[in-house]
Short mmCIF file of C-alpha atoms in Angstrom, two decimals:
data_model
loop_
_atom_site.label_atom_id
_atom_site.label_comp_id
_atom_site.label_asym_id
_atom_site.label_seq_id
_atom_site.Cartn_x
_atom_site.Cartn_y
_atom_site.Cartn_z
CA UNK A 1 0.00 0.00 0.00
CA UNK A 2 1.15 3.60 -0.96
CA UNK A 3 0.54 6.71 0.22
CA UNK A 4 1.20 10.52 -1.81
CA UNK A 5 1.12 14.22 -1.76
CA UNK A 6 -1.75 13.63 -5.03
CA UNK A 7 -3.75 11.51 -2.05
CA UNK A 8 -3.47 15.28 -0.13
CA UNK A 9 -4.10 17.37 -2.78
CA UNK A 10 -7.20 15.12 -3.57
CA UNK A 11 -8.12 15.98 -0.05
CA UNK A 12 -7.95 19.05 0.36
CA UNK A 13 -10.18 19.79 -2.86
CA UNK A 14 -12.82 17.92 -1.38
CA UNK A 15 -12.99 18.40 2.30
CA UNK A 16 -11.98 22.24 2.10
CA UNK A 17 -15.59 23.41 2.20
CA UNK A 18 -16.25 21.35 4.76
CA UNK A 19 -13.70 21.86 7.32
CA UNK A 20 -11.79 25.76 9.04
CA UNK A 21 -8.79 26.76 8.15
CA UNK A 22 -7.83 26.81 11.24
CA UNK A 23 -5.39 29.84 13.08
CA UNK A 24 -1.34 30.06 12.07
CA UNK A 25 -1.07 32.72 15.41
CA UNK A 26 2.26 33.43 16.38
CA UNK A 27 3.15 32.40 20.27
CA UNK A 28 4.80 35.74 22.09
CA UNK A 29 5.91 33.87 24.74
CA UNK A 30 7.75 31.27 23.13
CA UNK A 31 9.91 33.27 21.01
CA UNK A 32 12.62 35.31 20.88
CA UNK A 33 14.90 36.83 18.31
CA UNK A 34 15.95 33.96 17.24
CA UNK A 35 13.25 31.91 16.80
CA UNK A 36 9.65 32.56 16.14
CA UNK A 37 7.02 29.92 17.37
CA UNK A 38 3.50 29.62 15.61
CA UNK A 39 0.80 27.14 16.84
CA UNK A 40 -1.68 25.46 13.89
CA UNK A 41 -4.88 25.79 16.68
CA UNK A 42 -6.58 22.46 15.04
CA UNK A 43 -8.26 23.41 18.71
CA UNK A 44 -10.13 25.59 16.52
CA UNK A 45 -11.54 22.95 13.91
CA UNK A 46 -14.94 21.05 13.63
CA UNK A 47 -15.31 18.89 16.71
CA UNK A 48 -12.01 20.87 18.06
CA UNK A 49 -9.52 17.77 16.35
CA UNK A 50 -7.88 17.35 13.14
CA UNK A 51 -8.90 14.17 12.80
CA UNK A 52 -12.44 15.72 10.74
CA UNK A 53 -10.26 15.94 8.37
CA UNK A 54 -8.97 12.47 7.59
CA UNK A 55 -12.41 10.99 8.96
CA UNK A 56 -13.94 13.29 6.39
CA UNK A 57 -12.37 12.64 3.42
CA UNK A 58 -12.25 8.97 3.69
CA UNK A 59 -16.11 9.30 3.72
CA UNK A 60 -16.90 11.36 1.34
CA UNK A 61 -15.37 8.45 -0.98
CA UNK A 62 -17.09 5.99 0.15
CA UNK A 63 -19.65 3.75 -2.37
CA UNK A 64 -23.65 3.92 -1.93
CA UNK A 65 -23.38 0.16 -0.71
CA UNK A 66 -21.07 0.91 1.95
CA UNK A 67 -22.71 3.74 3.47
CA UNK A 68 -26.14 1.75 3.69
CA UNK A 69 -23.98 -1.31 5.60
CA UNK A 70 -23.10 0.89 7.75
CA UNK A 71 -20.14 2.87 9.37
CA UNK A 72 -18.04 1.44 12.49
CA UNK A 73 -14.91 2.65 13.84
CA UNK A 74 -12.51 2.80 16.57
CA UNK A 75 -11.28 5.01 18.56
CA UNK A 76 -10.19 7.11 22.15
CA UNK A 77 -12.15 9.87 21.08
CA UNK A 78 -11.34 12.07 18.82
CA UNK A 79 -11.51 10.41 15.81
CA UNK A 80 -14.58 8.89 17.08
CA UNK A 81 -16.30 12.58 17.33
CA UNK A 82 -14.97 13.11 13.46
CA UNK A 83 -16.96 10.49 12.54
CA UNK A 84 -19.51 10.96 14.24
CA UNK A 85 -20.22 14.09 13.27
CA UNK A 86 -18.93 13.26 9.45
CA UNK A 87 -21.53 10.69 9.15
CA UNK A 88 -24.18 13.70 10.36
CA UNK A 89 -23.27 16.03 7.84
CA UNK A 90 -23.16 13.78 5.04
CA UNK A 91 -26.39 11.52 5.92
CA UNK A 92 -24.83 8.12 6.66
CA UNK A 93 -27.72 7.13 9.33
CA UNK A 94 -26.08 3.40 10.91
CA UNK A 95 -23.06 4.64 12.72
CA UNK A 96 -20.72 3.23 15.70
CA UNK A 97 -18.39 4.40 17.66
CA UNK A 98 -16.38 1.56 19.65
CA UNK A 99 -14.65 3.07 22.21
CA UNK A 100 -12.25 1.45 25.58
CA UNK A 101 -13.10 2.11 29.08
CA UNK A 102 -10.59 4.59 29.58
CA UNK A 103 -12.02 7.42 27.50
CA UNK A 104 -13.01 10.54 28.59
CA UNK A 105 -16.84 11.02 29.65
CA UNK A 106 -16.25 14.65 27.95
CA UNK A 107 -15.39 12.44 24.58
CA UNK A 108 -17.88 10.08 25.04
CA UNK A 109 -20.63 12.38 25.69
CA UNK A 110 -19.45 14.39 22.46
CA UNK A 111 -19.45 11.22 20.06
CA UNK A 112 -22.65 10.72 21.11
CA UNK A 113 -24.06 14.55 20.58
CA UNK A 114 -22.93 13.59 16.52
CA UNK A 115 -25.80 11.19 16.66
CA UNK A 116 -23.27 8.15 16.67
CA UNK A 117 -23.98 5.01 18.94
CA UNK A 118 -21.24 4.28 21.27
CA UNK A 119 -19.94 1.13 22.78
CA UNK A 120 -17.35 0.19 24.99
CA UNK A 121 -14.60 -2.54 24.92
CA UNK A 122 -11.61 -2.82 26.31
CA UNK A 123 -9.68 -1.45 29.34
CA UNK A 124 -7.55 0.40 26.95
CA UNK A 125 -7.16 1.17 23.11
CA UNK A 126 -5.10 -2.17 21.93
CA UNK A 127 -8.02 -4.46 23.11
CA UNK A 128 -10.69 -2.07 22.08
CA UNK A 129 -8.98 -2.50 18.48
CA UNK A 130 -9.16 -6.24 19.06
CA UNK A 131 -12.33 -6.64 20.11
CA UNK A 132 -13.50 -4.05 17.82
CA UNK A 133 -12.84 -5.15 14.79
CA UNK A 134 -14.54 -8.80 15.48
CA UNK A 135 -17.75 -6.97 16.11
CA UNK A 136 -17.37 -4.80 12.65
CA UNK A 137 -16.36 -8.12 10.69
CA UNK A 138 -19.07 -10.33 11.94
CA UNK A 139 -21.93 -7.33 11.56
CA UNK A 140 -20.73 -6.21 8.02
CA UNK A 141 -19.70 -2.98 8.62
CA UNK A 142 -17.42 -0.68 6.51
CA UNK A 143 -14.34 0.14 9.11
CA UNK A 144 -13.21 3.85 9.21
CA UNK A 145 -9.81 3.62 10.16
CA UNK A 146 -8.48 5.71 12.31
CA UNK A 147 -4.79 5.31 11.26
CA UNK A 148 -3.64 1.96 10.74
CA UNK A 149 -3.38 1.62 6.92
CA UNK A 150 -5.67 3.92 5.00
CA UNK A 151 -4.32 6.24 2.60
CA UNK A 152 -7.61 8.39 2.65
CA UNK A 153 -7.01 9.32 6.36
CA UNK A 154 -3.61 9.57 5.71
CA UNK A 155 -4.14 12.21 2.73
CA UNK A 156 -6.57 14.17 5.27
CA UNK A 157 -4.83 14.35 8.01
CA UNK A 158 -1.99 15.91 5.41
CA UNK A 159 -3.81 18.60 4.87
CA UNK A 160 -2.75 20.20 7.81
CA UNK A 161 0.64 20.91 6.12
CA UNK A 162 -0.90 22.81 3.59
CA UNK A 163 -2.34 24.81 5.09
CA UNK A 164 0.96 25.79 7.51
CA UNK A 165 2.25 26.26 4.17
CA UNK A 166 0.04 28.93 2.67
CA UNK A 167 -0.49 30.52 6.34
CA UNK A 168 3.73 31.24 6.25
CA UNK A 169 5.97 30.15 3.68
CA UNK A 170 8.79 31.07 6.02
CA UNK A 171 7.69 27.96 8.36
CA UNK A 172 11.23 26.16 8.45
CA UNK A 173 10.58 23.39 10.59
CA UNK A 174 7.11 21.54 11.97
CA UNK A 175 6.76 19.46 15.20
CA UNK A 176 4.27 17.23 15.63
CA UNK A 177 2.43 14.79 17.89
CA UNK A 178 2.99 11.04 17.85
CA UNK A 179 -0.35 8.61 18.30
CA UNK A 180 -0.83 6.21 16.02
CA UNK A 181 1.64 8.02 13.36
CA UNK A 182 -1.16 8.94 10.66
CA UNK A 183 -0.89 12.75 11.99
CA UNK A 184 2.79 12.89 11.21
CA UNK A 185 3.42 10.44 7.97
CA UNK A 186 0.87 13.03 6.58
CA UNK A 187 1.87 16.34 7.40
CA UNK A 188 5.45 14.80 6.65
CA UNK A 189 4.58 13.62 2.90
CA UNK A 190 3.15 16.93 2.57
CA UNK A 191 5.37 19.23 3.50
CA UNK A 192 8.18 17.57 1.92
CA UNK A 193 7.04 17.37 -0.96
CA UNK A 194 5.69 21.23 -1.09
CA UNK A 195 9.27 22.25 0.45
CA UNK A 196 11.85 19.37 0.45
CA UNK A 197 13.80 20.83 3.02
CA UNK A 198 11.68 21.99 5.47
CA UNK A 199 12.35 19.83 8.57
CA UNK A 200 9.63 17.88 10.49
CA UNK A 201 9.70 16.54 14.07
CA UNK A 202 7.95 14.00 16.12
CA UNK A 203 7.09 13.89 19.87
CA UNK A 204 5.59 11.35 21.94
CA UNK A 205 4.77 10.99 25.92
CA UNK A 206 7.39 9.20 27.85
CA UNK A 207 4.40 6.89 28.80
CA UNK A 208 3.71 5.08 25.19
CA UNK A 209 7.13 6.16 22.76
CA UNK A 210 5.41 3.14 20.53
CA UNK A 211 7.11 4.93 17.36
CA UNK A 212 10.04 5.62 18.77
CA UNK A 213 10.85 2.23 20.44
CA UNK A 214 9.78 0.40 16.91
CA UNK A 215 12.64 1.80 14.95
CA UNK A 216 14.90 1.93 18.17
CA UNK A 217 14.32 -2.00 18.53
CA UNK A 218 13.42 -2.44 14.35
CA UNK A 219 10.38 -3.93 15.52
CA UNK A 220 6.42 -2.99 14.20
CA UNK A 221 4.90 -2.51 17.53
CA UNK A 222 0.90 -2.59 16.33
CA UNK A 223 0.33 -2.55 20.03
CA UNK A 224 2.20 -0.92 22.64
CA UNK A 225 2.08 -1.48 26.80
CA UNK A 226 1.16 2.13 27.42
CA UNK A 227 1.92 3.14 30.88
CA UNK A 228 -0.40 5.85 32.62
CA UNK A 229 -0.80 8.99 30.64
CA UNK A 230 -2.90 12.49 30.70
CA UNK A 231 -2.40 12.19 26.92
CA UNK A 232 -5.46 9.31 25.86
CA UNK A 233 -5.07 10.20 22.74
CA UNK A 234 -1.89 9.18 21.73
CA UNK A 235 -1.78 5.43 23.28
CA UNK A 236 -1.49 2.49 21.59
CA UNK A 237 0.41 1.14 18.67
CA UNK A 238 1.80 2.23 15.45
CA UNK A 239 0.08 2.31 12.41
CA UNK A 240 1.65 -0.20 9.87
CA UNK A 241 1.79 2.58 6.96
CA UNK A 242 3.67 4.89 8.82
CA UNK A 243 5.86 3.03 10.42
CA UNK A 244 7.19 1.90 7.23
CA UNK A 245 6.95 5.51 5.68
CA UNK A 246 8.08 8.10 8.93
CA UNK A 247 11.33 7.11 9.52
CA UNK A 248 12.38 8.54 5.63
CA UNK A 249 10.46 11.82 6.02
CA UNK A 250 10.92 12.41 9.63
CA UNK A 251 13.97 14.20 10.57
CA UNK A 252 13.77 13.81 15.07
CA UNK A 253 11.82 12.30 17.13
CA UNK A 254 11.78 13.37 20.96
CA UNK A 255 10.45 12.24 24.04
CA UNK A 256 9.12 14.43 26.68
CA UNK A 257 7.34 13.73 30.45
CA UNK A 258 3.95 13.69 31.50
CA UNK A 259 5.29 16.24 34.04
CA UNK A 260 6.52 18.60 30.80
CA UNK A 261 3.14 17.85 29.12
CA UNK A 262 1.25 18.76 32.37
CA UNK A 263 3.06 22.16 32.28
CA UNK A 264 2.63 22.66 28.94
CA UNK A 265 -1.00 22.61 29.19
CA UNK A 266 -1.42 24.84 32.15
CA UNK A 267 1.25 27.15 30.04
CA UNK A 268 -1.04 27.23 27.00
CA UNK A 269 -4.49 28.22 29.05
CA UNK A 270 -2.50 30.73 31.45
CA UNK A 271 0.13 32.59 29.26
CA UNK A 272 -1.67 32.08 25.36
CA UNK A 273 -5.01 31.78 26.47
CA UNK A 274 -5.86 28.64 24.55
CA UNK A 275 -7.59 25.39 25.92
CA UNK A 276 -5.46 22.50 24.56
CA UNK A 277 -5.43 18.84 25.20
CA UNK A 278 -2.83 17.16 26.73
CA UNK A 279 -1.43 14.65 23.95
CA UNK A 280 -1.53 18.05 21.65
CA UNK A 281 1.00 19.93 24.01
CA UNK A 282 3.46 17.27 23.55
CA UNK A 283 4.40 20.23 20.94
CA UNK A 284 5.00 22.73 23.32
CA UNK A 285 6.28 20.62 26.28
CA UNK A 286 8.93 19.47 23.49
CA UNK A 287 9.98 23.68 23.02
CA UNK A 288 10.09 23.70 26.84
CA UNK A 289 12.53 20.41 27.08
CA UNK A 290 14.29 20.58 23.74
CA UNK A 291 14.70 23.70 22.68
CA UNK A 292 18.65 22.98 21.73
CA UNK A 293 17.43 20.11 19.53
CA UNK A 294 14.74 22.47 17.65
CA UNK A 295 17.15 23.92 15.09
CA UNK A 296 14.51 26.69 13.02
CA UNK A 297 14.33 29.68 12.55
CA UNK A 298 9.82 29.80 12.13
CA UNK A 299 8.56 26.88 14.14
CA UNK A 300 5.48 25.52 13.60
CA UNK A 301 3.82 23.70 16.47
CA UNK A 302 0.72 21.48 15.48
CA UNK A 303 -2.29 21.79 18.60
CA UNK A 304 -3.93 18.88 17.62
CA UNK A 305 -6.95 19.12 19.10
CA UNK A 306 -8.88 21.09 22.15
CA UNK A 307 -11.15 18.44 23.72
CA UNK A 308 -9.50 18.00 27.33
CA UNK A 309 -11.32 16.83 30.27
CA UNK A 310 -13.29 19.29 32.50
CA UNK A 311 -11.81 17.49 35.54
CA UNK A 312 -8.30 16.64 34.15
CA UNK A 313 -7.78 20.50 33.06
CA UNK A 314 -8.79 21.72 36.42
CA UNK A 315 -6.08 19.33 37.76
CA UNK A 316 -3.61 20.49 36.33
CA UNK A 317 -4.24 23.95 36.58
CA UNK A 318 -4.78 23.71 40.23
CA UNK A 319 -1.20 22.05 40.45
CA UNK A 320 1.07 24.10 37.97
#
């Protein structure tokens, strides 16, 4: 299976009207006269995630047939709102959100505002995946992938790199969260091949480094033993298409703590004024414990998404 800038391209021409092009602001705090930090607020898009936009366009391609089998994915969340709320827009009735037991009420709650059904399985992503896709094969669903090996997602999620693009053509060098990979293989693909040597770095929580560890130990780690983490998001396994594609477009990856991430957060809502979710300030926590391995002039920092927990946030805030 392959996966292209045309697959972005594609994208973006037919989820554009659809979707916000979301914010390119410039962080004040951040910066100084050496470097200039700008965060892509996909805080700001439909159902406050990027993932609309891979969830999206992998819909809007889907056959009559499919749509009236009905929709399933899987997901912590996020994704799970996308579709959701895809399937609303576009009129695809049957859809199902299989989610584990460690999601967020606050995500729950919004997958099910969409109009989606939701059910739960799993104490954590990996077996929610397991168990999730033996319930979509024996009801005859059409799967929705949140990352693992669709190009359509892939060329969505891309689009984010685009859009940096025509926001600033100064932007030198993007960072970028690490779930499941499809974020970064597609902002990567994109970027690169709009402006070959821009540079583009991945970060992931100390508590799943699934991408990481598979190239450090050359091993495809589908599923990962995630430890404890304020970032739900980005636990689990790898996706299988871009853990064969990151590693050539990918120029770092880094690793920063939930105690940097935690910071981060409460940074963002106290000194920028933006309400962030945790896995999405692996960006900024990566500024805050990296900054000598950042080499850029205009950094952009991708804010993947907005939809923290009431309680979590308050947390943090109370603590930092």
């Amino acid at each position: 299976m392959s996966f292209n800038y045309e697959e972005v391209k594609n994208a973006y021409d037919r989820i554009k009207n659809y979707i916000c092009k979301t914010p390119l602001e410039e962080s004040y705090y951040l910066g100084d006269e050496n470097n200039r930090y700008f965060f892509k607020l996909e805080s700001f898009q439909r159902v406050k995630s990027f993932k609309i936009r891979g969830a999206l366009n992998k819909m809007m391609t889907l056959t009559e047939e499919e749509k009236a089998c009905g929709i399933a994915t899987i997901s912590s969340g996020n994704h799970g709102s996308s579709v959701s709320y895809a399937a609303s827009i576009l009129g695809i009735k049957n859809a199902r959100v299989i989610v584990p037991k460690n999601t967020p009420q606050s995500k729950i709650d919004k997958i099910k505002y969409f109009g989606a059904d939701v059910m739960v399985m799993g104490k954590n992503y990996d077996e929610a995946h397991l168990l999730g896709m033996e319930y979509i094969e024996k009801n005859s669903l059409t799967f929705i992938d949140a990352y693992y090996d669709d190009p359509k997602i892939y060329g969505g999620q891309g689009t984010v790199a685009i859009e940096i693009l025509e926001q600033n053509e100064d932007i030198d060098t993007i960072i970028v969260p690490i779930g499941g990979g499809g974020l970064i293989t597609g902002i990567a693909v994109a970027a690169k091949s709009i402006k070959p040597d821009i540079r583009i770095i991945g970060v992931q929580t100390e508590a799943c480094p699934a991408m990481i560890d598979s190239y450090k130990d050359n091993t495809f780690y589908e599923e990962y033993p995630s430890k404890e983490s304020i970032c739900d998001a980005l636990l689990g396994g790898v996706g299988r298409l871009s853990y064969e594609m990151a590693k050539d477009y990918v120029d770092d990856f880094l690793i920063v703590t939930e105690k940097s991430i935690a910071k981060a957060v409460s940074f963002m809502a106290k000194e920028e004024k933006y309400i962030v979710e945790a896995g999405s300030c692996t960006t900024v926590a990566a500024v805050m414990e990296h900054r000598e391995r950042i080499d850029g002039k205009n950094i952009a920092l991708v804010l993947s998404g907005g939809n923290i927990d009431g309680k979590l946030i308050t947390s943090i805030l109370e603590k930092y």
